[in-house]
């Protein structure tokens, strides 16, 4: 009886902690909600405005913002969000083992009234030190605001996809530009 009570308390505590979120504000540009189990980090991607990690559970997330005026300077102009997604995802696909990638269909939606496109990507990455392959899945969203394109990228091991995909969608769905 005592054992069942302890197990119930532990399970309740664990499920409650996953439900708790905090709003993270990045400068004067955007906010996004992350589960409290994530912590800020600074070594996932040097271009990211925000980098979050839950190392214990192997979950990672970054947000990269590109100012449209800066893209114009480099003669990069997207006709639509699908073109933007193709542009942004090509380096990620190129980093995966040849023949290992699988892309989901594209989904268009609105996140806080901003046009958004999302997709899922699966593939294998080779560890440069050990040459071991890791099967990874990514949830990738591009949010277009009047002045920026935001890339919201969350990932984990493929075996955890069914556990984490909804959480990754909620993270992307919580995005708000701050004016």
XYZ file of C-alpha atoms in Angstrom:
179
model
C 0.000 0.000 0.000
C 2.769 2.443 0.969
C 4.694 1.523 -2.164
C 1.651 2.274 -4.376
C 1.205 5.615 -2.621
C 4.842 6.580 -3.168
C 4.700 5.560 -6.832
C 1.485 7.563 -7.301
C 3.031 10.651 -5.704
C 6.159 10.373 -7.850
C 4.124 9.949 -11.057
C 1.881 12.878 -10.135
C 4.895 15.074 -9.390
C 6.614 14.127 -12.647
C 3.502 14.751 -14.759
C 2.835 18.055 -12.961
C 6.392 19.269 -13.546
C 6.075 18.581 -17.292
C 2.873 20.633 -17.407
C 4.525 23.711 -15.851
C 5.868 26.255 -18.311
C 7.714 29.545 -18.173
C 7.569 32.374 -20.663
C 11.023 33.242 -21.956
C 11.488 36.772 -23.296
C 14.256 37.397 -25.812
C 15.177 41.067 -25.863
C 12.406 43.258 -27.150
C 11.509 40.960 -30.022
C 9.697 37.784 -28.924
C 8.480 35.488 -26.160
C 7.956 31.745 -26.163
C 6.799 29.266 -23.513
C 9.006 26.339 -22.528
C 8.403 23.540 -20.041
C 10.227 24.243 -16.784
C 12.332 21.141 -17.408
C 14.251 23.081 -20.096
C 17.176 25.358 -19.244
C 18.905 27.979 -21.335
C 22.163 27.011 -22.983
C 24.585 28.785 -25.295
C 26.358 26.115 -27.331
C 23.789 24.520 -29.661
C 23.875 27.050 -32.508
C 25.798 30.320 -32.640
C 23.141 31.938 -34.860
C 20.299 31.226 -32.432
C 18.672 34.001 -30.439
C 17.432 31.419 -27.938
C 18.789 27.955 -27.127
C 17.027 25.633 -24.692
C 17.899 22.122 -23.547
C 16.642 19.304 -21.364
C 19.779 17.190 -21.302
C 18.354 14.505 -19.004
C 15.583 13.711 -21.497
C 17.565 14.512 -24.648
C 15.372 17.398 -25.861
C 16.787 20.446 -27.627
C 15.285 23.610 -29.071
C 16.551 26.762 -30.759
C 15.016 29.872 -32.282
C 16.823 31.769 -35.015
C 15.531 35.124 -36.195
C 16.461 36.602 -39.547
C 15.646 40.218 -40.247
C 14.097 40.610 -43.684
C 16.166 43.764 -44.346
C 19.366 41.757 -43.759
C 18.180 39.047 -46.126
C 17.402 41.723 -48.747
C 20.981 42.970 -48.424
C 22.173 39.512 -49.499
C 19.570 39.394 -52.309
C 17.582 36.684 -50.524
C 13.860 37.123 -51.044
C 11.257 34.419 -50.549
C 8.114 34.265 -52.667
C 6.328 32.286 -49.952
C 6.942 30.381 -46.730
C 7.583 27.124 -48.563
C 10.570 28.754 -50.295
C 11.785 30.014 -46.921
C 11.499 26.530 -45.424
C 13.385 24.981 -48.349
C 16.148 27.576 -47.953
C 16.493 27.124 -44.191
C 16.256 23.346 -44.086
C 18.791 22.550 -46.824
C 21.830 22.717 -44.498
C 20.105 20.508 -41.946
C 19.280 17.902 -44.587
C 22.844 18.101 -45.963
C 24.254 17.312 -42.498
C 22.390 13.984 -42.380
C 23.581 10.674 -43.722
C 22.671 10.283 -47.369
C 19.437 8.392 -47.889
C 18.401 8.624 -44.229
C 16.078 11.631 -44.442
C 12.313 11.485 -44.334
C 10.213 14.668 -44.528
C 6.606 14.991 -43.478
C 4.109 16.937 -45.512
C 4.055 20.676 -45.003
C 1.404 22.199 -42.787
C 0.419 25.856 -43.026
C -1.100 27.498 -39.987
C -1.270 30.725 -38.020
C 0.681 31.262 -34.822
C -0.609 34.372 -33.076
C -1.947 35.668 -36.409
C 1.374 35.193 -38.220
C 1.675 32.931 -41.248
C 3.580 29.801 -40.328
C 4.700 26.643 -42.075
C 5.809 23.522 -40.241
C 7.192 20.128 -41.032
C 8.859 17.181 -39.380
C 12.168 15.778 -40.510
C 13.809 12.490 -39.584
C 17.326 11.397 -40.358
C 20.599 9.986 -39.112
C 23.548 12.064 -37.950
C 27.051 10.659 -37.648
C 29.056 11.498 -34.522
C 32.366 12.910 -35.772
C 34.368 11.397 -32.899
C 32.837 7.920 -32.658
C 31.296 7.536 -36.149
C 28.123 6.264 -34.453
C 24.813 7.107 -36.097
C 22.042 8.773 -34.115
C 18.508 8.741 -35.475
C 16.998 12.175 -34.862
C 13.627 13.801 -35.487
C 13.076 17.536 -35.841
C 9.980 19.689 -35.569
C 10.645 22.745 -37.715
C 8.467 25.866 -37.953
C 9.008 29.084 -39.881
C 7.010 32.058 -38.600
C 6.824 35.136 -40.821
C 6.229 38.513 -39.188
C 6.364 41.905 -40.931
C 10.115 42.305 -40.264
C 11.471 38.835 -39.465
C 11.509 35.157 -40.302
C 11.741 33.048 -37.141
C 12.967 29.454 -37.324
C 11.735 27.392 -34.378
C 13.552 24.069 -34.340
C 13.122 21.385 -31.665
C 14.584 17.888 -31.780
C 15.234 14.613 -29.990
C 15.915 10.941 -30.760
C 13.475 9.326 -33.197
C 12.479 6.768 -30.574
C 11.030 9.638 -28.496
C 9.041 11.261 -31.307
C 5.621 10.125 -30.112
C 6.421 11.341 -26.575
C 7.721 14.799 -27.498
C 6.107 15.922 -30.748
C 3.088 17.569 -29.103
C 5.348 19.380 -26.644
C 7.444 20.686 -29.536
C 4.286 21.874 -31.322
C 3.156 23.684 -28.167
C 6.522 25.418 -27.879
C 6.237 26.693 -31.460
C 2.567 27.577 -30.960
C 3.386 29.752 -27.951
C 5.602 32.089 -29.995
C 4.661 35.778 -29.747
C 6.416 38.726 -31.295
C 6.710 41.645 -28.868
C 6.314 45.114 -30.326
